[in-house]
C-alpha cells in the first residue's frame, strides 16, 4: 500500500559528508509479547479477525478503566535493565491527549516525564568489528493504538480516502518506546550505526524473550530523526565538531526493515545536505519512507509546540517497583548479545568474517541449537548458511521461519556422518522435511533415499561400468587416474545416486590398478 | 396500600419482605405506579426499566417462597443515576451526545446491586456528565424539587435525590465529584453519602474527574444509606484506585448511632465553612445541630482549615482538566450520536468529530472542556494544574491537622436552600459556589454525609448538615449522623419528609 513519493534533489553522499556532520535520534517502539493487553484482559494474537480482540476497556467505552498488566511492567523493567538503565523507584503513567479515530479514548496512556527506565546505553558492534556506544535516554511504557486502513483515494493515507476502517485489536497492546540520546560522532557511518543499533536492539529483545521483534509485522518499529550540522573537523568525535549546534531535524516514521533504516538515514542525509547546500532550510516535519523508490516524502509539519497536554493518568496508581524485585529481574537477564557473539565465535572456532556473516544472516540461534543437538559447529554453519539459507531465500522466509528444526538438521548431519546419506541425498531429505513429509529419518524411509552400503550390488554396477566404458578403464589402467571420475559418475547414475561415491571409487581402483 | 409501601424506608421494606408481609412484586409495582403518578411533574427519571425491575422482583419472591437466604436488600427497589453503565438499559449521563447508547456491560456497582437482587426501577436525571448543581444542565430537561416544583433539586444528582423526596424510589445511587450526592440531599431533605475515595468502584461510571469521582448511596434515612453503602462498597480489581483491606461496618455504626449517645466523640466545627455567604436559615439550623450534638454528649470544638478557601479555585482547575481528557472519547466514531457538518460534501473524521461535539455537548460541558484544555496547555500547566495540585496537598494537610483534634468535622452542606429554576443559569460562578463546603472532601478523598437539619425559617425549604470523617472512617459518618437524625426526628415528631407537600394528583 502507499504510492511512491518522488524524491527531492539529493547531494552525493561523499559531498554531503564533506560539508555536514549528521546527528541522529532513534525511537524504537517494541510490542511486548504478553498474552494479554497492557490495561485489559484481551488477547494479543497477531492477525486475528478485525475487532475480535476487544472489550470495553480497549474500545474506550464510557466508564471503562485500565488496570496495569504486571507482565507488561516486568517486560519494561527487564528491557530497561538490559539497556543498562536506571529503573525509576516511583513513576506514573501520563495521558497524551490528541484526537485520532484509531485512538479509542482520544488520549494515549503513556509515560511523560517519569519514564520507568532512563539513562542507559547499548554497545553496538559495527561491520569492521569496532564498537559504538549508543546512549539511551529513556524507555517508557505505553499502549498501542488501533490500526486504520484508508480505502480509496490515491495515497492510502487518510487524506483523500473514500472511507476508513479501524481495527482495534491492536489498541492497548503493550508498547515500550526506547529513545536514544542524540547520536553524535558517527560521522559518515551514521547510516550503518542506525542499522547496527536496531539490529543489536532486536537481538537483545529477542534474547530477553519479551517481544516477537518482527519488523514486517510491526512488532518492532523505528522512527529515525536526522539532522545535519556544519562539518568543522575531519574527526566527527572531535570537541570542535561536538560544539556545533544541532540543525533542524526531520522524523522519518515507521521504517520497517534493517536495510531500510540504513537507506532512509542515508537518503535523509543527502536530501537535507542538498537543501542546505542550496541555501534552503530543512523543515521540521514528519516524513514517510518509501521502500520501493528509496526516498522519503513530507508528511505532517511538526513543531516543538505540538501540545499533547500531558498530565498524570488519574485512573492508574503510581508504580513503585521494589528494589528487591528489580534485582531479582536483573538475574533473569540474558548474556549481552555482543558478549555472547564473542563467546560463541571462540567456542565454534569461526573466523571474524564467518561469524559476521552468521550474525547478519540471523543464523546464530539456529547454529547454536544445532550444535547443542549434536552437530559440529562447522557442519551446522554449512547447513544454515548454505542449503538452508538458499531454501529460505527462494521461499522469501527468514531462516527461523523455515519448517525445519535445528534438531532435525543435526539428525540429518548425523545420517551423513554415518554414511547413510551423501550430500546430494541429504539435500533431497531437506526438500522432504520442508515439504512437511516428516523428520529426516521418515523422509529417508519414505523416499527410499538410503545409500546402498552392501558391496554386492555396487560390485555389479562397477563391473558393468568397466565393461561399458572399456576405453576409459584403459586410460585409468594406463595411469590417468583422474579419468576414474567418469566411471564413478556412471556407477552413481546406475545406482540412482544412492551410493557412497568414495566407496565406488575404491572398488573401481581396486580393479583398475595393480 | 401503594402509598404505604412507597413511604416505607428501605430497612422496613427489607424486613417486611423477609417476613413476607408483602411481595417484592407488590413493592416494585407500587413504586412504578407512583412514578407514573408523580414523575411527570418531578421528572426525576430519564428511563424507566419496569419490566426488568418486575422480573427481578418475581425472582426474589420465588426465592423467598422457596426459603432461600437472600442478601439484606433483596427485593428493595432502587433508582440508578444515569452516569452508571447498565447493560441493556440506555445510559446517557444527561447528555445528547450519548442519546440512544445502550451499554454492552455493567458498571461494577450495578453488578453489585444486581447481585444484591435489587430491582432497578430506572435511570435518574442529572446535570450533563455530572457538571452542575441544579440538574438544569440535563439535555433532557430539568428535574424539579418535590418540596417546590419551581425550584431546583440540586445537582448533579438531582434526579436521584428527587426520587427519594417524591417517594418514587426508596433508595438511589449517586456520584459525587464536588458535592453531587450531598448538595441534592441537602436541598431535598434526604440523606446522601460520598464514601472515601476508592471505597466504591468507579469501573463503569462515566468519568467526570477521575481523581475526584466517587459513587455513594442516596436514601431517606441514615440506616438506609448504610445498608446501600454496604452493597455498593468493596474492593474491585477492575478499578486500580479501588481500596484494598478492611472496610468499616457502616450498618453497625448507624444502628449504634441511633441509640443517641455520642459520649467520647469530638466534633469539629470548620470555621471556614460557614458565616458570610451562608443563608440565615441555614446558619440557624446548623447552630441548632451543634447544640444537639452537645446535648448528645459530644464535645464540640472549632477547627480551622485555612486552605479550604482555595478549594473552589483548585477544584475548578483540576476538574475541567481531567474532564477535558475524559470527555475526549465522545467523538462519534464508536458510539453515541453522529452529526455531519452542514454544507460539507465529503467531511473528514475530524470535521465529523467537531460537528458532533458542537451539537452533542451543552454549554456547561463546553465551558469546562475549554477551561481544562487551557489549564493543561504547555506553558500554563504549572501555573494552573500544577498549582491546583499543590492546593490539594495543603487541603489534605488541613484535614489531617483537623482530624488530630476532632473525630468528625461538621458544616452546612450547602450555603443556601433550593433556589428557583433558572436563577443561576446565567451566572456559573454563583452556581459553582453551591459546592463551596462539599468540594474539600473530594480534593482530599475523605468521606462526607449530608442529612436533613430542618427547614429554613425564611423559605420553609430543607437545610442539610454535612459531616466529614477521615479516609476509611466512613463508619463515623453513620454513627454521628444516626445520632443527629434520631434526636431531630424525635424533636420533629417524625421524619422531615413527612412535611413535604404531597404530590398526589388529587391533592393538587
Ligand atoms: Zn480489551
XYZ file of N, CA and C in Angstrom, chain A residues 49-208:
480
model
N -9.192 -11.933 13.340
C -10.323 -11.249 12.707
C -10.428 -9.816 13.275
N -10.548 -8.781 12.423
C -10.599 -7.407 12.949
C -11.671 -7.237 14.025
N -11.301 -6.511 15.053
C -12.200 -6.177 16.161
C -12.784 -7.390 16.863
N -12.016 -8.492 16.877
C -12.455 -9.681 17.618
C -11.758 -9.756 18.971
N -10.726 -8.942 19.180
C -9.996 -8.992 20.450
C -10.115 -7.637 21.130
N -11.362 -7.334 21.522
C -11.652 -6.026 22.108
C -12.617 -6.183 23.283
N -12.628 -5.183 24.162
C -13.534 -5.173 25.313
C -13.829 -3.715 25.656
N -14.697 -3.459 26.647
C -14.997 -2.059 26.971
C -13.747 -1.221 27.242
N -12.726 -1.830 27.838
C -11.536 -1.047 28.204
C -10.769 -0.597 26.966
N -10.414 -1.562 26.087
C -9.568 -1.170 24.954
C -10.384 -0.530 23.832
N -11.712 -0.575 23.926
C -12.538 0.184 22.984
C -12.818 1.589 23.515
N -12.384 1.846 24.752
C -12.627 3.163 25.340
C -14.099 3.441 25.563
N -14.874 2.419 25.925
C -16.294 2.666 26.181
C -16.433 3.543 27.426
N -17.500 4.357 27.470
C -17.690 5.219 28.635
C -17.673 4.384 29.919
N -16.924 4.843 30.892
C -16.893 4.192 32.205
C -15.807 3.167 32.405
N -15.246 2.635 31.312
C -14.246 1.577 31.468
C -12.945 2.159 32.034
N -12.214 1.336 32.767
C -10.986 1.785 33.432
C -9.845 0.822 33.152
N -8.622 1.325 33.127
C -7.454 0.477 32.875
C -6.925 -0.170 34.157
N -6.352 -1.359 33.999
C -5.605 -1.999 35.086
C -4.285 -2.476 34.477
N -3.176 -2.128 35.095
C -1.865 -2.417 34.508
C -1.566 -3.915 34.498
N -1.106 -4.388 33.344
C -0.676 -5.773 33.166
C 0.694 -5.950 33.839
N 0.759 -6.783 34.855
C 2.011 -6.945 35.616
C 3.130 -7.465 34.727
N 2.776 -8.307 33.752
C 3.792 -8.838 32.831
C 4.358 -7.733 31.932
N 3.505 -6.755 31.617
C 3.966 -5.625 30.815
C 4.996 -4.814 31.579
N 4.708 -4.584 32.841
C 5.661 -3.847 33.681
C 6.969 -4.630 33.803
N 6.837 -5.928 34.009
C 8.037 -6.764 34.140
C 8.901 -6.685 32.877
N 8.236 -6.752 31.716
C 8.976 -6.662 30.452
C 9.693 -5.327 30.325
N 8.993 -4.256 30.727
C 9.596 -2.919 30.640
C 10.831 -2.828 31.534
N 10.715 -3.354 32.739
C 11.853 -3.281 33.672
C 13.018 -4.120 33.141
N 12.738 -5.293 32.605
C 13.824 -6.131 32.091
C 14.507 -5.463 30.898
N 13.717 -4.829 30.027
C 14.326 -4.106 28.900
C 15.201 -2.974 29.429
N 14.680 -2.237 30.408
C 15.456 -1.150 30.989
C 16.769 -1.650 31.570
N 16.701 -2.750 32.287
C 17.921 -3.304 32.886
C 18.892 -3.756 31.804
N 18.376 -4.416 30.765
C 19.249 -4.915 29.701
C 19.905 -3.763 28.943
N 19.260 -2.593 28.974
C 19.845 -1.413 28.321
C 20.655 -0.582 29.316
N 20.991 -1.190 30.428
C 21.842 -0.531 31.439
C 21.227 0.756 31.970
N 19.878 0.788 32.031
C 19.194 1.985 32.510
C 19.033 1.952 34.021
N 18.765 3.133 34.582
C 18.295 3.222 35.956
C 16.792 2.943 35.927
N 16.302 2.152 36.881
C 14.867 1.886 36.958
C 14.265 2.853 37.975
N 13.192 3.544 37.557
C 12.568 4.531 38.446
C 12.066 3.842 39.713
N 12.265 4.473 40.848
C 11.746 3.876 42.083
C 10.271 4.249 42.258
N 9.843 5.272 41.533
C 8.444 5.720 41.593
C 8.157 6.455 40.297
N 7.117 6.081 39.613
C 6.775 6.807 38.386
C 5.302 6.635 38.085
N 4.831 7.413 37.147
C 3.404 7.368 36.823
C 3.195 7.264 35.317
N 2.008 6.857 34.972
C 1.579 6.967 33.582
C 1.059 8.385 33.359
N 1.035 8.787 32.111
C 0.501 10.105 31.774
C -0.413 9.954 30.568
N -1.318 10.873 30.435
C -2.187 10.866 29.253
C -1.612 11.800 28.195
N -1.494 11.274 26.998
C -1.067 12.070 25.854
C -2.323 12.338 25.039
N -2.784 13.573 25.077
C -4.099 13.903 24.515
C -4.016 14.368 23.067
N -4.654 13.656 22.182
C -4.872 14.148 20.819
C -5.974 13.323 20.182
N -6.651 13.925 19.215
C -7.788 13.251 18.587
C -7.335 12.483 17.360
N -7.679 11.213 17.307
C -7.455 10.433 16.098
C -8.390 9.221 16.141
N -9.014 8.869 15.008
C -10.037 7.819 15.071
C -9.521 6.464 15.568
N -8.216 6.190 15.415
C -7.762 4.882 15.886
C -7.356 4.902 17.359
N -7.568 6.028 18.021
C -7.307 6.108 19.458
C -8.627 6.065 20.203
N -8.957 4.941 20.829
C -10.305 4.785 21.397
C -10.689 5.877 22.396
N -9.759 6.360 23.181
C -10.105 7.346 24.212
C -9.734 8.758 23.781
N -9.127 8.875 22.594
C -8.557 10.145 22.149
C -7.499 10.653 23.128
N -6.970 9.765 23.912
C -5.684 10.012 24.560
C -4.989 8.672 24.650
N -3.667 8.728 24.599
C -2.882 7.509 24.695
C -2.335 7.439 26.111
N -2.523 6.311 26.765
C -1.936 6.139 28.086
C -0.473 5.803 27.886
N 0.381 6.701 28.331
C 1.801 6.634 28.045
C 2.551 7.087 29.291
N 3.830 7.373 29.141
C 4.568 7.989 30.234
C 5.201 9.253 29.687
N 5.337 10.260 30.517
C 5.859 11.532 30.031
C 7.174 11.856 30.719
N 7.133 12.584 31.802
C 8.390 12.999 32.430
C 8.851 12.048 33.531
N 8.150 10.917 33.657
C 8.548 9.947 34.677
C 8.631 8.551 34.050
N 9.595 8.323 33.140
C 9.673 7.007 32.488
C 10.109 5.923 33.476
N 9.753 4.689 33.174
C 10.114 3.579 34.058
C 11.628 3.337 34.047
N 12.297 3.625 32.913
C 13.746 3.389 32.824
C 14.398 4.557 32.103
N 15.616 4.935 32.549
C 16.270 6.094 31.914
C 17.784 6.007 32.086
N 18.468 6.777 31.256
C 19.938 6.889 31.326
C 20.651 5.550 31.194
N 20.592 4.961 30.018
C 21.290 3.698 29.788
C 22.168 3.781 28.550
N 22.637 2.640 28.115
C 23.407 2.605 26.867
C 23.391 1.193 26.294
N 23.689 1.129 24.994
C 23.837 -0.171 24.329
C 25.076 -0.084 23.444
N 26.002 -1.005 23.648
C 27.201 -1.029 22.819
C 26.906 -1.824 21.561
N 27.171 -1.194 20.426
C 26.780 -1.757 19.149
C 28.028 -2.065 18.338
N 28.108 -3.266 17.821
C 29.275 -3.647 17.028
C 29.039 -3.290 15.558
N 30.006 -2.608 14.966
C 29.879 -2.230 13.554
C 30.547 -3.289 12.668
N 30.384 -3.135 11.355
C 30.857 -4.154 10.419
C 32.361 -4.431 10.538
N 33.120 -3.400 10.893
C 34.571 -3.617 10.970
C 35.003 -4.122 12.341
N 34.033 -4.461 13.165
C 34.375 -5.025 14.454
C 34.552 -3.995 15.554
N 34.501 -2.694 15.213
C 34.603 -1.681 16.262
C 33.249 -1.522 16.952
N 33.295 -0.888 18.123
C 32.078 -0.758 18.925
C 31.671 0.708 19.003
N 30.382 0.973 18.863
C 29.849 2.327 19.005
C 28.867 2.299 20.176
N 29.052 3.201 21.132
C 28.135 3.233 22.275
C 26.948 4.135 21.977
N 25.750 3.560 21.990
C 24.518 4.329 21.803
C 23.967 4.638 23.186
N 23.863 5.934 23.494
C 23.334 6.344 24.795
C 21.809 6.298 24.740
N 21.216 5.695 25.755
C 19.757 5.589 25.811
C 19.217 6.656 26.749
N 18.283 7.437 26.241
C 17.664 8.496 27.042
C 16.652 7.888 28.013
N 15.777 7.024 27.474
C 14.672 6.526 28.283
C 14.014 5.341 27.606
N 13.353 4.535 28.396
C 12.450 3.514 27.862
C 11.164 3.663 28.665
N 10.062 3.855 27.978
C 8.819 4.035 28.728
C 7.706 3.147 28.211
N 6.714 2.948 29.057
C 5.580 2.073 28.739
C 4.457 2.889 28.111
N 3.776 2.290 27.167
C 2.565 2.891 26.638
C 1.718 1.825 25.968
N 0.581 2.249 25.434
C -0.303 1.314 24.760
C -0.302 1.633 23.274
N -0.470 0.602 22.463
C -0.545 0.826 21.025
C -1.921 1.394 20.682
N -2.033 1.969 19.501
C -3.319 2.468 19.020
C -3.962 1.390 18.149
N -5.185 1.640 17.711
C -5.790 0.759 16.720
C -5.091 0.985 15.381
N -5.557 0.248 14.371
C -4.898 0.344 13.074
C -5.930 0.780 12.044
N -5.650 1.904 11.389
C -6.581 2.416 10.386
C -6.179 1.918 9.010
N -7.176 1.557 8.215
C -6.918 1.323 6.789
C -7.760 2.329 6.033
N -7.099 3.048 5.165
C -7.803 4.077 4.407
C -8.079 3.529 3.016
N -9.346 3.472 2.711
C -9.755 2.818 1.476
C -10.116 3.864 0.432
N -9.635 3.650 -0.790
C -9.903 4.602 -1.864
C -8.928 5.763 -1.794
N -9.012 6.670 -2.747
C -8.056 7.765 -2.801
C -6.733 7.278 -3.349
N -5.843 8.207 -3.588
C -4.627 7.855 -4.310
C -3.505 7.370 -3.410
N -3.502 7.813 -2.158
C -2.278 7.647 -1.373
C -2.341 6.547 -0.340
N -3.533 6.044 -0.032
C -3.623 5.089 1.048
C -3.510 5.758 2.405
N -3.465 7.079 2.398
C -3.440 7.804 3.664
C -4.811 8.382 3.904
N -4.999 8.916 5.130
C -6.354 9.340 5.487
C -6.831 10.458 4.575
N -5.887 11.322 4.145
C -6.286 12.428 3.289
C -6.652 11.905 1.898
N -7.860 12.180 1.468
C -8.279 11.766 0.142
C -8.915 10.392 0.101
N -8.939 9.683 1.236
C -9.542 8.351 1.231
C -11.057 8.472 1.140
N -11.696 7.445 0.541
C -13.155 7.455 0.473
C -13.743 7.153 1.836
N -13.164 6.144 2.489
C -13.590 5.842 3.861
C -12.445 5.115 4.559
N -12.572 5.023 5.872
C -11.513 4.384 6.645
C -12.113 3.298 7.528
N -11.342 2.249 7.730
C -11.752 1.180 8.629
C -10.754 1.152 9.774
N -11.250 0.894 10.976
C -10.343 0.842 12.115
C -10.454 -0.520 12.792
N -9.308 -1.151 12.989
C -9.242 -2.423 13.710
C -8.656 -2.127 15.083
N -9.446 -2.361 16.121
C -8.988 -2.047 17.478
C -8.306 -3.239 18.160
N -8.083 -4.325 17.414
C -7.349 -5.448 18.029
C -5.997 -4.989 18.557
N -5.357 -4.073 17.844
C -4.027 -3.628 18.249
C -4.098 -2.601 19.384
N -5.274 -1.975 19.562
C -5.395 -0.930 20.585
C -5.175 -1.537 21.962
N -4.201 -0.997 22.678
C -3.931 -1.472 24.027
C -2.855 -2.529 24.124
N -2.277 -2.910 22.991
C -1.154 -3.848 23.058
C 0.022 -3.124 23.719
N 0.706 -3.801 24.636
C 1.781 -3.105 25.353
C 2.917 -2.712 24.422
N 3.341 -1.482 24.545
C 4.468 -0.979 23.764
C 5.517 -0.448 24.720
N 6.757 -0.664 24.370
C 7.836 0.026 25.058
C 8.485 0.935 24.016
N 8.588 2.196 24.340
C 9.270 3.112 23.440
C 10.665 3.362 23.986
N 11.656 3.072 23.153
C 13.055 3.232 23.557
C 13.632 4.388 22.756
N 14.087 5.405 23.465
C 14.538 6.627 22.817
C 16.024 6.822 23.100
N 16.796 7.039 22.039
C 18.222 7.292 22.255
C 18.446 8.766 22.564
N 19.588 9.048 23.164
C 20.023 10.440 23.207
C 20.493 10.781 21.801
N 20.723 12.049 21.492
C 21.222 12.371 20.151
C 22.543 11.622 19.901
N 22.591 10.913 18.780
C 23.794 10.147 18.469
C 24.734 11.032 17.673
N 25.830 11.400 18.308
C 26.815 12.248 17.643
C 28.107 11.463 17.491
N 28.925 11.906 16.564
C 30.253 11.305 16.424
C 30.279 10.098 15.510
N 29.157 9.770 14.883
C 29.158 8.620 13.984
C 29.723 9.001 12.616
N 29.658 10.295 12.294
C 30.218 10.772 11.027
C 29.580 10.056 9.852
N 30.429 9.671 8.886
C 29.867 9.062 7.674
C 29.328 7.657 7.930
N 29.536 7.158 9.155
C 28.998 5.830 9.443
C 27.616 5.901 10.075
N 27.028 7.086 10.108
C 25.717 7.243 10.749
C 24.683 6.232 10.249
N 24.536 6.051 8.927
C 23.526 5.076 8.483
C 23.820 3.670 8.994
N 25.090 3.317 8.992
C 25.471 1.985 9.469
C 25.207 1.850 10.968
N 25.508 2.929 11.712
C 25.257 2.906 13.161
C 23.763 2.704 13.421
N 22.929 3.402 12.646
C 21.486 3.285 12.833
C 21.044 1.837 12.631
N 21.523 1.239 11.551
C 21.147 -0.144 11.265
C 21.693 -1.089 12.323
N 22.955 -0.879 12.697
C 23.580 -1.778 13.669
C 22.905 -1.661 15.035
N 22.474 -0.446 15.384
C 21.796 -0.248 16.670
C 20.480 -1.017 16.701
N 19.664 -0.834 15.671
C 18.362 -1.505 15.672
C 18.561 -3.020 15.614
N 19.594 -3.438 14.872
C 19.876 -4.872 14.805
C 20.282 -5.415 16.177
N 21.155 -4.683 16.862
C 21.603 -5.124 18.186
C 20.453 -5.108 19.182
N 19.606 -4.065 19.055
C 18.454 -3.961 19.951
C 17.501 -5.128 19.709
N 17.314 -5.463 18.442
C 16.429 -6.580 18.089
C 16.967 -7.883 18.682
N 18.261 -8.097 18.537
C 18.864 -9.309 19.109
C 18.675 -9.353 20.623
N 18.871 -8.189 21.233
C 18.755 -8.117 22.691
C 17.326 -8.438 23.133
N 16.349 -7.834 22.441
C 14.951 -8.036 22.814
C 14.534 -9.476 22.572
N 15.080 -10.060 21.498
C 14.772 -11.460 21.215
C 15.352 -12.346 22.311
N 16.581 -12.030 22.704
C 17.226 -12.822 23.754
C 16.484 -12.677 25.085
N 15.912 -11.480 25.304
C 15.131 -11.262 26.530
C 13.819 -12.042 26.496
